[in-house]
Amino acid sequence: MDLLFAAVAAVKETVPAVVSRRRTAGVLTWALLHQIESEVLAEVAASGAHRPRILGMLRAPAVLGYPKDDRPVSFDGHEFVPPVLGAIDDAWRRVN
């Protein structure tokens, strides 16, 4: 479990810088959220400190059916928010 917590910590550390690079977009859309998710996980993976399988556990699973369109992000009605998406949403709201 320590490996998972370490990966979540690395994600949370990486998210603010990636979000700040994307702030010119104005509104956090589902499409942008997924782009940021991929960018964050790629940066964390590039460090080589975390196993790909562990990082995959932090990604939004397709089975949850999160949209990938240009509507603004809202997690209302979703019972589970994957760690990466939650960290991105939190960082986006803090920058606003």
PDB file of N, CA, C and O in Angstrom, residues 8-84:
ATOM      1  N   VAL A   8       0.366   8.366  -5.408  1.00  0.00           N
ATOM      2  CA  VAL A   8      -0.633   9.434  -5.241  1.00  0.00           C
ATOM      3  C   VAL A   8       0.060  10.733  -4.842  1.00  0.00           C
ATOM      4  O   VAL A   8      -0.257  11.806  -5.365  1.00  0.00           O
ATOM      5  N   ALA A   9       1.026  10.646  -3.944  1.00  0.00           N
ATOM      6  CA  ALA A   9       1.770  11.841  -3.524  1.00  0.00           C
ATOM      7  C   ALA A   9       2.525  12.452  -4.703  1.00  0.00           C
ATOM      8  O   ALA A   9       2.550  13.680  -4.860  1.00  0.00           O
ATOM      9  N   ALA A  10       3.118  11.626  -5.536  1.00  0.00           N
ATOM     10  CA  ALA A  10       3.842  12.124  -6.712  1.00  0.00           C
ATOM     11  C   ALA A  10       2.888  12.812  -7.685  1.00  0.00           C
ATOM     12  O   ALA A  10       3.208  13.860  -8.257  1.00  0.00           O
ATOM     13  N   VAL A  11       1.713  12.242  -7.855  1.00  0.00           N
ATOM     14  CA  VAL A  11       0.697  12.847  -8.719  1.00  0.00           C
ATOM     15  C   VAL A  11       0.302  14.212  -8.170  1.00  0.00           C
ATOM     16  O   VAL A  11       0.273  15.211  -8.896  1.00  0.00           O
ATOM     17  N   LYS A  12       0.000  14.260  -6.880  1.00  0.00           N
ATOM     18  CA  LYS A  12      -0.421  15.526  -6.269  1.00  0.00           C
ATOM     19  C   LYS A  12       0.673  16.586  -6.346  1.00  0.00           C
ATOM     20  O   LYS A  12       0.385  17.774  -6.432  1.00  0.00           O
ATOM     21  N   GLU A  13       1.910  16.167  -6.336  1.00  0.00           N
ATOM     22  CA  GLU A  13       3.040  17.095  -6.450  1.00  0.00           C
ATOM     23  C   GLU A  13       3.187  17.612  -7.886  1.00  0.00           C
ATOM     24  O   GLU A  13       3.566  18.759  -8.106  1.00  0.00           O
ATOM     25  N   THR A  14       2.869  16.778  -8.851  1.00  0.00           N
ATOM     26  CA  THR A  14       3.027  17.115 -10.267  1.00  0.00           C
ATOM     27  C   THR A  14       1.861  17.934 -10.814  1.00  0.00           C
ATOM     28  O   THR A  14       2.051  18.796 -11.679  1.00  0.00           O
ATOM     29  N   VAL A  15       0.672  17.698 -10.317  1.00  0.00           N
ATOM     30  CA  VAL A  15      -0.541  18.320 -10.855  1.00  0.00           C
ATOM     31  C   VAL A  15      -0.489  19.843 -10.929  1.00  0.00           C
ATOM     32  O   VAL A  15      -0.825  20.412 -11.969  1.00  0.00           O
ATOM     33  N   PRO A  16      -0.101  20.563  -9.871  1.00  0.00           N
ATOM     34  CA  PRO A  16      -0.156  22.032  -9.955  1.00  0.00           C
ATOM     35  C   PRO A  16       0.627  22.632 -11.125  1.00  0.00           C
ATOM     36  O   PRO A  16       0.136  23.563 -11.781  1.00  0.00           O
ATOM     37  N   ALA A  17       1.789  22.109 -11.420  1.00  0.00           N
ATOM     38  CA  ALA A  17       2.586  22.646 -12.526  1.00  0.00           C
ATOM     39  C   ALA A  17       1.902  22.387 -13.864  1.00  0.00           C
ATOM     40  O   ALA A  17       1.874  23.264 -14.737  1.00  0.00           O
ATOM     41  N   VAL A  18       1.345  21.211 -14.032  1.00  0.00           N
ATOM     42  CA  VAL A  18       0.668  20.885 -15.292  1.00  0.00           C
ATOM     43  C   VAL A  18      -0.590  21.742 -15.434  1.00  0.00           C
ATOM     44  O   VAL A  18      -0.857  22.297 -16.500  1.00  0.00           O
ATOM     45  N   VAL A  19      -1.350  21.875 -14.365  1.00  0.00           N
ATOM     46  CA  VAL A  19      -2.563  22.698 -14.398  1.00  0.00           C
ATOM     47  C   VAL A  19      -2.216  24.148 -14.723  1.00  0.00           C
ATOM     48  O   VAL A  19      -2.886  24.782 -15.545  1.00  0.00           O
ATOM     49  N   SER A  20      -1.160  24.670 -14.132  1.00  0.00           N
ATOM     50  CA  SER A  20      -0.809  26.069 -14.382  1.00  0.00           C
ATOM     51  C   SER A  20      -0.436  26.298 -15.847  1.00  0.00           C
ATOM     52  O   SER A  20      -0.685  27.377 -16.383  1.00  0.00           O
ATOM     53  N   ARG A  21       0.105  25.291 -16.514  1.00  0.00           N
ATOM     54  CA  ARG A  21       0.438  25.416 -17.939  1.00  0.00           C
ATOM     55  C   ARG A  21      -0.817  25.437 -18.807  1.00  0.00           C
ATOM     56  O   ARG A  21      -0.785  25.899 -19.935  1.00  0.00           O
ATOM     57  N   ARG A  22      -1.921  24.932 -18.295  1.00  0.00           N
ATOM     58  CA  ARG A  22      -3.171  24.813 -19.069  1.00  0.00           C
ATOM     59  C   ARG A  22      -4.228  25.855 -18.689  1.00  0.00           C
ATOM     60  O   ARG A  22      -5.309  25.865 -19.243  1.00  0.00           O
ATOM     61  N   ARG A  23      -3.921  26.723 -17.747  1.00  0.00           N
ATOM     62  CA  ARG A  23      -4.912  27.667 -17.232  1.00  0.00           C
ATOM     63  C   ARG A  23      -5.456  28.621 -18.281  1.00  0.00           C
ATOM     64  O   ARG A  23      -6.537  29.159 -18.129  1.00  0.00           O
ATOM     65  N   THR A  24      -4.743  28.856 -19.359  1.00  0.00           N
ATOM     66  CA  THR A  24      -5.234  29.770 -20.380  1.00  0.00           C
ATOM     67  C   THR A  24      -6.503  29.239 -21.042  1.00  0.00           C
ATOM     68  O   THR A  24      -7.211  29.997 -21.707  1.00  0.00           O
ATOM     69  N   ALA A  25      -6.802  27.964 -20.841  1.00  0.00           N
ATOM     70  CA  ALA A  25      -8.007  27.372 -21.418  1.00  0.00           C
ATOM     71  C   ALA A  25      -9.271  27.973 -20.809  1.00  0.00           C
ATOM     72  O   ALA A  25     -10.326  27.943 -21.426  1.00  0.00           O
ATOM     73  N   GLY A  26      -9.171  28.506 -19.600  1.00  0.00           N
ATOM     74  CA  GLY A  26     -10.329  29.132 -18.960  1.00  0.00           C
ATOM     75  C   GLY A  26     -11.201  28.160 -18.204  1.00  0.00           C
ATOM     76  O   GLY A  26     -11.274  28.196 -16.994  1.00  0.00           O
ATOM     77  N   VAL A  27     -11.881  27.273 -18.917  1.00  0.00           N
ATOM     78  CA  VAL A  27     -12.810  26.331 -18.299  1.00  0.00           C
ATOM     79  C   VAL A  27     -12.230  24.925 -18.379  1.00  0.00           C
ATOM     80  O   VAL A  27     -11.720  24.520 -19.422  1.00  0.00           O
ATOM     81  N   LEU A  28     -12.335  24.209 -17.282  1.00  0.00           N
ATOM     82  CA  LEU A  28     -11.878  22.818 -17.276  1.00  0.00           C
ATOM     83  C   LEU A  28     -12.972  21.957 -17.895  1.00  0.00           C
ATOM     84  O   LEU A  28     -14.040  21.767 -17.309  1.00  0.00           O
ATOM     85  N   THR A  29     -12.708  21.475 -19.096  1.00  0.00           N
ATOM     86  CA  THR A  29     -13.655  20.592 -19.777  1.00  0.00           C
ATOM     87  C   THR A  29     -13.231  19.148 -19.557  1.00  0.00           C
ATOM     88  O   THR A  29     -12.097  18.877 -19.139  1.00  0.00           O
ATOM     89  N   TRP A  30     -14.133  18.238 -19.887  1.00  0.00           N
ATOM     90  CA  TRP A  30     -13.793  16.821 -19.752  1.00  0.00           C
ATOM     91  C   TRP A  30     -12.624  16.455 -20.654  1.00  0.00           C
ATOM     92  O   TRP A  30     -11.729  15.712 -20.239  1.00  0.00           O
ATOM     93  N   ALA A  31     -12.624  16.979 -21.868  1.00  0.00           N
ATOM     94  CA  ALA A  31     -11.520  16.669 -22.790  1.00  0.00           C
ATOM     95  C   ALA A  31     -10.194  17.167 -22.227  1.00  0.00           C
ATOM     96  O   ALA A  31      -9.190  16.447 -22.248  1.00  0.00           O
ATOM     97  N   LEU A  32     -10.189  18.381 -21.709  1.00  0.00           N
ATOM     98  CA  LEU A  32      -8.968  18.945 -21.130  1.00  0.00           C
ATOM     99  C   LEU A  32      -8.552  18.172 -19.883  1.00  0.00           C
ATOM    100  O   LEU A  32      -7.365  17.907 -19.673  1.00  0.00           O
ATOM    101  N   LEU A  33      -9.512  17.785 -19.075  1.00  0.00           N
ATOM    102  CA  LEU A  33      -9.219  17.002 -17.869  1.00  0.00           C
ATOM    103  C   LEU A  33      -8.478  15.722 -18.224  1.00  0.00           C
ATOM    104  O   LEU A  33      -7.469  15.378 -17.611  1.00  0.00           O
ATOM    105  N   HIS A  34      -8.947  15.029 -19.252  1.00  0.00           N
ATOM    106  CA  HIS A  34      -8.293  13.776 -19.659  1.00  0.00           C
ATOM    107  C   HIS A  34      -6.910  14.037 -20.259  1.00  0.00           C
ATOM    108  O   HIS A  34      -5.994  13.241 -20.069  1.00  0.00           O
ATOM    109  N   GLN A  35      -6.748  15.153 -20.956  1.00  0.00           N
ATOM    110  CA  GLN A  35      -5.427  15.507 -21.486  1.00  0.00           C
ATOM    111  C   GLN A  35      -4.452  15.771 -20.339  1.00  0.00           C
ATOM    112  O   GLN A  35      -3.307  15.306 -20.364  1.00  0.00           O
ATOM    113  N   ILE A  36      -4.910  16.518 -19.345  1.00  0.00           N
ATOM    114  CA  ILE A  36      -4.065  16.818 -18.184  1.00  0.00           C
ATOM    115  C   ILE A  36      -3.742  15.529 -17.439  1.00  0.00           C
ATOM    116  O   ILE A  36      -2.604  15.322 -17.007  1.00  0.00           O
ATOM    117  N   GLU A  37      -4.725  14.649 -17.304  1.00  0.00           N
ATOM    118  CA  GLU A  37      -4.502  13.365 -16.633  1.00  0.00           C
ATOM    119  C   GLU A  37      -3.361  12.605 -17.312  1.00  0.00           C
ATOM    120  O   GLU A  37      -2.442  12.113 -16.645  1.00  0.00           O
ATOM    121  N   SER A  38      -3.412  12.526 -18.638  1.00  0.00           N
ATOM    122  CA  SER A  38      -2.365  11.812 -19.381  1.00  0.00           C
ATOM    123  C   SER A  38      -1.006  12.476 -19.195  1.00  0.00           C
ATOM    124  O   SER A  38       0.013  11.799 -19.021  1.00  0.00           O
ATOM    125  N   GLU A  39      -0.997  13.798 -19.229  1.00  0.00           N
ATOM    126  CA  GLU A  39       0.259  14.540 -19.066  1.00  0.00           C
ATOM    127  C   GLU A  39       0.854  14.327 -17.676  1.00  0.00           C
ATOM    128  O   GLU A  39       2.057  14.087 -17.536  1.00  0.00           O
ATOM    129  N   VAL A  40       0.020  14.395 -16.660  1.00  0.00           N
ATOM    130  CA  VAL A  40       0.489  14.191 -15.276  1.00  0.00           C
ATOM    131  C   VAL A  40       1.063  12.788 -15.118  1.00  0.00           C
ATOM    132  O   VAL A  40       2.169  12.618 -14.592  1.00  0.00           O
ATOM    133  N   LEU A  41       0.323  11.794 -15.575  1.00  0.00           N
ATOM    134  CA  LEU A  41       0.795  10.414 -15.421  1.00  0.00           C
ATOM    135  C   LEU A  41       2.064  10.170 -16.229  1.00  0.00           C
ATOM    136  O   LEU A  41       2.944   9.432 -15.773  1.00  0.00           O
ATOM    137  N   ALA A  42       2.191  10.796 -17.386  1.00  0.00           N
ATOM    138  CA  ALA A  42       3.427  10.654 -18.173  1.00  0.00           C
ATOM    139  C   ALA A  42       4.611  11.267 -17.445  1.00  0.00           C
ATOM    140  O   ALA A  42       5.708  10.684 -17.437  1.00  0.00           O
ATOM    141  N   GLU A  43       4.408  12.425 -16.835  1.00  0.00           N
ATOM    142  CA  GLU A  43       5.508  13.057 -16.086  1.00  0.00           C
ATOM    143  C   GLU A  43       5.905  12.223 -14.879  1.00  0.00           C
ATOM    144  O   GLU A  43       7.098  12.058 -14.604  1.00  0.00           O
ATOM    145  N   VAL A  44       4.926  11.700 -14.167  1.00  0.00           N
ATOM    146  CA  VAL A  44       5.235  10.868 -12.998  1.00  0.00           C
ATOM    147  C   VAL A  44       5.926   9.582 -13.452  1.00  0.00           C
ATOM    148  O   VAL A  44       6.901   9.153 -12.837  1.00  0.00           O
ATOM    149  N   ALA A  45       5.468   8.996 -14.544  1.00  0.00           N
ATOM    150  CA  ALA A  45       6.089   7.773 -15.061  1.00  0.00           C
ATOM    151  C   ALA A  45       7.524   8.029 -15.502  1.00  0.00           C
ATOM    152  O   ALA A  45       8.395   7.179 -15.313  1.00  0.00           O
ATOM    153  N   ALA A  46       7.771   9.196 -16.077  1.00  0.00           N
ATOM    154  CA  ALA A  46       9.113   9.536 -16.570  1.00  0.00           C
ATOM    155  C   ALA A  46      10.143   9.586 -15.442  1.00  0.00           C
ATOM    156  O   ALA A  46      11.333   9.388 -15.694  1.00  0.00           O
ATOM    157  N   SER A  47       9.680   9.802 -14.231  1.00  0.00           N
ATOM    158  CA  SER A  47      10.616   9.825 -13.100  1.00  0.00           C
ATOM    159  C   SER A  47      11.212   8.444 -12.853  1.00  0.00           C
ATOM    160  O   SER A  47      12.288   8.315 -12.269  1.00  0.00           O
ATOM    161  N   GLY A  48      10.488   7.408 -13.292  1.00  0.00           N
ATOM    162  CA  GLY A  48      10.961   6.041 -13.101  1.00  0.00           C
ATOM    163  C   GLY A  48      10.807   5.529 -11.681  1.00  0.00           C
ATOM    164  O   GLY A  48      11.204   4.414 -11.369  1.00  0.00           O
ATOM    165  N   ALA A  49      10.197   6.321 -10.820  1.00  0.00           N
ATOM    166  CA  ALA A  49      10.078   5.951  -9.421  1.00  0.00           C
ATOM    167  C   ALA A  49       8.842   5.104  -9.113  1.00  0.00           C
ATOM    168  O   ALA A  49       8.720   4.577  -8.006  1.00  0.00           O
ATOM    169  N   HIS A  50       7.938   4.986 -10.084  1.00  0.00           N
ATOM    170  CA  HIS A  50       6.673   4.288  -9.820  1.00  0.00           C
ATOM    171  C   HIS A  50       6.381   3.297 -10.932  1.00  0.00           C
ATOM    172  O   HIS A  50       6.588   3.582 -12.103  1.00  0.00           O
ATOM    173  N   ARG A  51       5.887   2.160 -10.539  1.00  0.00           N
ATOM    174  CA  ARG A  51       5.563   1.104 -11.496  1.00  0.00           C
ATOM    175  C   ARG A  51       4.364   1.511 -12.348  1.00  0.00           C
ATOM    176  O   ARG A  51       3.394   2.083 -11.830  1.00  0.00           O
ATOM    177  N   PRO A  52       4.402   1.198 -13.628  1.00  0.00           N
ATOM    178  CA  PRO A  52       3.272   1.521 -14.506  1.00  0.00           C
ATOM    179  C   PRO A  52       1.944   0.951 -14.008  1.00  0.00           C
ATOM    180  O   PRO A  52       0.906   1.588 -14.129  1.00  0.00           O
ATOM    181  N   ARG A  53       1.987  -0.238 -13.435  1.00  0.00           N
ATOM    182  CA  ARG A  53       0.754  -0.851 -12.923  1.00  0.00           C
ATOM    183  C   ARG A  53       0.136  -0.018 -11.801  1.00  0.00           C
ATOM    184  O   ARG A  53      -1.077   0.154 -11.740  1.00  0.00           O
ATOM    185  N   ILE A  54       0.973   0.515 -10.934  1.00  0.00           N
ATOM    186  CA  ILE A  54       0.488   1.361  -9.838  1.00  0.00           C
ATOM    187  C   ILE A  54      -0.105   2.647 -10.409  1.00  0.00           C
ATOM    188  O   ILE A  54      -1.189   3.079  -9.996  1.00  0.00           O
ATOM    189  N   LEU A  55       0.583   3.257 -11.358  1.00  0.00           N
ATOM    190  CA  LEU A  55       0.072   4.488 -11.965  1.00  0.00           C
ATOM    191  C   LEU A  55      -1.238   4.224 -12.701  1.00  0.00           C
ATOM    192  O   LEU A  55      -2.135   5.068 -12.696  1.00  0.00           O
ATOM    193  N   GLY A  56      -1.364   3.065 -13.298  1.00  0.00           N
ATOM    194  CA  GLY A  56      -2.608   2.699 -13.969  1.00  0.00           C
ATOM    195  C   GLY A  56      -3.788   2.632 -13.023  1.00  0.00           C
ATOM    196  O   GLY A  56      -4.930   2.892 -13.411  1.00  0.00           O
ATOM    197  N   MET A  57      -3.517   2.301 -11.767  1.00  0.00           N
ATOM    198  CA  MET A  57      -4.577   2.248 -10.760  1.00  0.00           C
ATOM    199  C   MET A  57      -5.104   3.642 -10.422  1.00  0.00           C
ATOM    200  O   MET A  57      -6.208   3.774  -9.900  1.00  0.00           O
ATOM    201  N   LEU A  58      -4.337   4.661 -10.719  1.00  0.00           N
ATOM    202  CA  LEU A  58      -4.740   6.034 -10.403  1.00  0.00           C
ATOM    203  C   LEU A  58      -5.513   6.684 -11.548  1.00  0.00           C
ATOM    204  O   LEU A  58      -6.145   7.711 -11.371  1.00  0.00           O
ATOM    205  N   ARG A  59      -5.432   6.099 -12.719  1.00  0.00           N
ATOM    206  CA  ARG A  59      -6.095   6.628 -13.920  1.00  0.00           C
ATOM    207  C   ARG A  59      -7.597   6.347 -13.851  1.00  0.00           C
ATOM    208  O   ARG A  59      -8.018   5.372 -13.252  1.00  0.00           O
ATOM    209  N   ALA A  60      -8.375   7.201 -14.508  1.00  0.00           N
ATOM    210  CA  ALA A  60      -9.823   6.995 -14.571  1.00  0.00           C
ATOM    211  C   ALA A  60     -10.137   5.766 -15.430  1.00  0.00           C
ATOM    212  O   ALA A  60      -9.810   5.760 -16.611  1.00  0.00           O
ATOM    213  N   PRO A  61     -10.731   4.735 -14.846  1.00  0.00           N
ATOM    214  CA  PRO A  61     -11.056   3.553 -15.638  1.00  0.00           C
ATOM    215  C   PRO A  61     -12.183   3.850 -16.626  1.00  0.00           C
ATOM    216  O   PRO A  61     -13.126   4.578 -16.311  1.00  0.00           O
ATOM    217  N   ALA A  62     -12.090   3.286 -17.811  1.00  0.00           N
ATOM    218  CA  ALA A  62     -13.096   3.505 -18.854  1.00  0.00           C
ATOM    219  C   ALA A  62     -14.486   3.077 -18.406  1.00  0.00           C
ATOM    220  O   ALA A  62     -15.486   3.675 -18.804  1.00  0.00           O
ATOM    221  N   VAL A  63     -14.541   2.074 -17.547  1.00  0.00           N
ATOM    222  CA  VAL A  63     -15.830   1.554 -17.095  1.00  0.00           C
ATOM    223  C   VAL A  63     -16.661   2.615 -16.350  1.00  0.00           C
ATOM    224  O   VAL A  63     -17.882   2.517 -16.300  1.00  0.00           O
ATOM    225  N   LEU A  64     -16.015   3.632 -15.814  1.00  0.00           N
ATOM    226  CA  LEU A  64     -16.753   4.685 -15.105  1.00  0.00           C
ATOM    227  C   LEU A  64     -17.473   5.620 -16.070  1.00  0.00           C
ATOM    228  O   LEU A  64     -18.362   6.366 -15.671  1.00  0.00           O
ATOM    229  N   GLY A  65     -17.086   5.585 -17.323  1.00  0.00           N
ATOM    230  CA  GLY A  65     -17.809   6.338 -18.339  1.00  0.00           C
ATOM    231  C   GLY A  65     -17.730   7.850 -18.227  1.00  0.00           C
ATOM    232  O   GLY A  65     -18.683   8.540 -18.596  1.00  0.00           O
ATOM    233  N   TYR A  66     -16.616   8.370 -17.739  1.00  0.00           N
ATOM    234  CA  TYR A  66     -16.487   9.820 -17.696  1.00  0.00           C
ATOM    235  C   TYR A  66     -16.492  10.368 -19.125  1.00  0.00           C
ATOM    236  O   TYR A  66     -15.862   9.799 -20.009  1.00  0.00           O
ATOM    237  N   PRO A  67     -17.203  11.475 -19.353  1.00  0.00           N
ATOM    238  CA  PRO A  67     -17.243  12.048 -20.708  1.00  0.00           C
ATOM    239  C   PRO A  67     -15.858  12.471 -21.180  1.00  0.00           C
ATOM    240  O   PRO A  67     -14.944  12.653 -20.379  1.00  0.00           O
ATOM    241  N   LYS A  68     -15.726  12.651 -22.472  1.00  0.00           N
ATOM    242  CA  LYS A  68     -14.455  13.110 -23.049  1.00  0.00           C
ATOM    243  C   LYS A  68     -14.724  14.252 -24.030  1.00  0.00           C
ATOM    244  O   LYS A  68     -13.998  14.439 -24.986  1.00  0.00           O
ATOM    245  N   ASP A  69     -15.775  15.005 -23.751  1.00  0.00           N
ATOM    246  CA  ASP A  69     -16.178  16.083 -24.648  1.00  0.00           C
ATOM    247  C   ASP A  69     -15.812  17.450 -24.066  1.00  0.00           C
ATOM    248  O   ASP A  69     -15.044  17.531 -23.116  1.00  0.00           O
ATOM    249  N   ASP A  70     -16.371  18.487 -24.659  1.00  0.00           N
ATOM    250  CA  ASP A  70     -16.021  19.851 -24.265  1.00  0.00           C
ATOM    251  C   ASP A  70     -16.988  20.478 -23.262  1.00  0.00           C
ATOM    252  O   ASP A  70     -16.997  21.700 -23.092  1.00  0.00           O
ATOM    253  N   ARG A  71     -17.773  19.661 -22.584  1.00  0.00           N
ATOM    254  CA  ARG A  71     -18.619  20.188 -21.501  1.00  0.00           C
ATOM    255  C   ARG A  71     -17.751  20.451 -20.270  1.00  0.00           C
ATOM    256  O   ARG A  71     -16.765  19.752 -20.033  1.00  0.00           O
ATOM    257  N   PRO A  72     -18.130  21.440 -19.463  1.00  0.00           N
ATOM    258  CA  PRO A  72     -17.390  21.687 -18.218  1.00  0.00           C
ATOM    259  C   PRO A  72     -17.461  20.466 -17.291  1.00  0.00           C
ATOM    260  O   PRO A  72     -18.471  19.770 -17.241  1.00  0.00           O
ATOM    261  N   VAL A  73     -16.387  20.247 -16.568  1.00  0.00           N
ATOM    262  CA  VAL A  73     -16.298  19.111 -15.651  1.00  0.00           C
ATOM    263  C   VAL A  73     -17.218  19.323 -14.454  1.00  0.00           C
ATOM    264  O   VAL A  73     -17.264  20.397 -13.866  1.00  0.00           O
ATOM    265  N   SER A  74     -17.941  18.279 -14.116  1.00  0.00           N
ATOM    266  CA  SER A  74     -18.736  18.232 -12.894  1.00  0.00           C
ATOM    267  C   SER A  74     -18.774  16.785 -12.429  1.00  0.00           C
ATOM    268  O   SER A  74     -19.135  15.892 -13.196  1.00  0.00           O
ATOM    269  N   PHE A  75     -18.408  16.581 -11.182  1.00  0.00           N
ATOM    270  CA  PHE A  75     -18.425  15.230 -10.638  1.00  0.00           C
ATOM    271  C   PHE A  75     -19.732  14.939  -9.901  1.00  0.00           C
ATOM    272  O   PHE A  75     -19.852  13.913  -9.235  1.00  0.00           O
ATOM    273  N   ASP A  76     -20.710  15.826 -10.024  1.00  0.00           N
ATOM    274  CA  ASP A  76     -22.021  15.579  -9.425  1.00  0.00           C
ATOM    275  C   ASP A  76     -22.596  14.284  -9.993  1.00  0.00           C
ATOM    276  O   ASP A  76     -22.581  14.063 -11.206  1.00  0.00           O
ATOM    277  N   GLY A  77     -23.075  13.442  -9.127  1.00  0.00           N
ATOM    278  CA  GLY A  77     -23.656  12.179  -9.548  1.00  0.00           C
ATOM    279  C   GLY A  77     -22.665  11.053  -9.720  1.00  0.00           C
ATOM    280  O   GLY A  77     -23.058   9.922  -9.996  1.00  0.00           O
ATOM    281  N   HIS A  78     -21.388  11.337  -9.595  1.00  0.00           N
ATOM    282  CA  HIS A  78     -20.374  10.287  -9.689  1.00  0.00           C
ATOM    283  C   HIS A  78     -20.020   9.829  -8.274  1.00  0.00           C
ATOM    284  O   HIS A  78     -19.696  10.649  -7.417  1.00  0.00           O
ATOM    285  N   GLU A  79     -20.087   8.537  -8.056  1.00  0.00           N
ATOM    286  CA  GLU A  79     -19.814   7.999  -6.733  1.00  0.00           C
ATOM    287  C   GLU A  79     -18.325   7.913  -6.427  1.00  0.00           C
ATOM    288  O   GLU A  79     -17.935   7.908  -5.269  1.00  0.00           O
ATOM    289  N   PHE A  80     -17.511   7.830  -7.454  1.00  0.00           N
ATOM    290  CA  PHE A  80     -16.071   7.664  -7.264  1.00  0.00           C
ATOM    291  C   PHE A  80     -15.331   8.623  -8.184  1.00  0.00           C
ATOM    292  O   PHE A  80     -15.656   8.732  -9.364  1.00  0.00           O
ATOM    293  N   VAL A  81     -14.346   9.307  -7.628  1.00  0.00           N
ATOM    294  CA  VAL A  81     -13.488  10.190  -8.413  1.00  0.00           C
ATOM    295  C   VAL A  81     -12.060   9.649  -8.289  1.00  0.00           C
ATOM    296  O   VAL A  81     -11.501   9.622  -7.192  1.00  0.00           O
ATOM    297  N   PRO A  82     -11.480   9.194  -9.397  1.00  0.00           N
ATOM    298  CA  PRO A  82     -10.115   8.666  -9.348  1.00  0.00           C
ATOM    299  C   PRO A  82      -9.137   9.721  -8.814  1.00  0.00           C
ATOM    300  O   PRO A  82      -9.345  10.923  -9.022  1.00  0.00           O
ATOM    301  N   PRO A  83      -8.083   9.278  -8.138  1.00  0.00           N
ATOM    302  CA  PRO A  83      -7.144  10.214  -7.509  1.00  0.00           C
ATOM    303  C   PRO A  83      -6.582  11.282  -8.445  1.00  0.00           C
ATOM    304  O   PRO A  83      -6.477  12.442  -8.059  1.00  0.00           O
ATOM    305  N   VAL A  84      -6.239  10.913  -9.657  1.00  0.00           N
ATOM    306  CA  VAL A  84      -5.652  11.892 -10.579  1.00  0.00           C
ATOM    307  C   VAL A  84      -6.688  12.953 -10.947  1.00  0.00           C
ATOM    308  O   VAL A  84      -6.397  14.152 -10.907  1.00  0.00           O
TER     309      VAL A  84
END
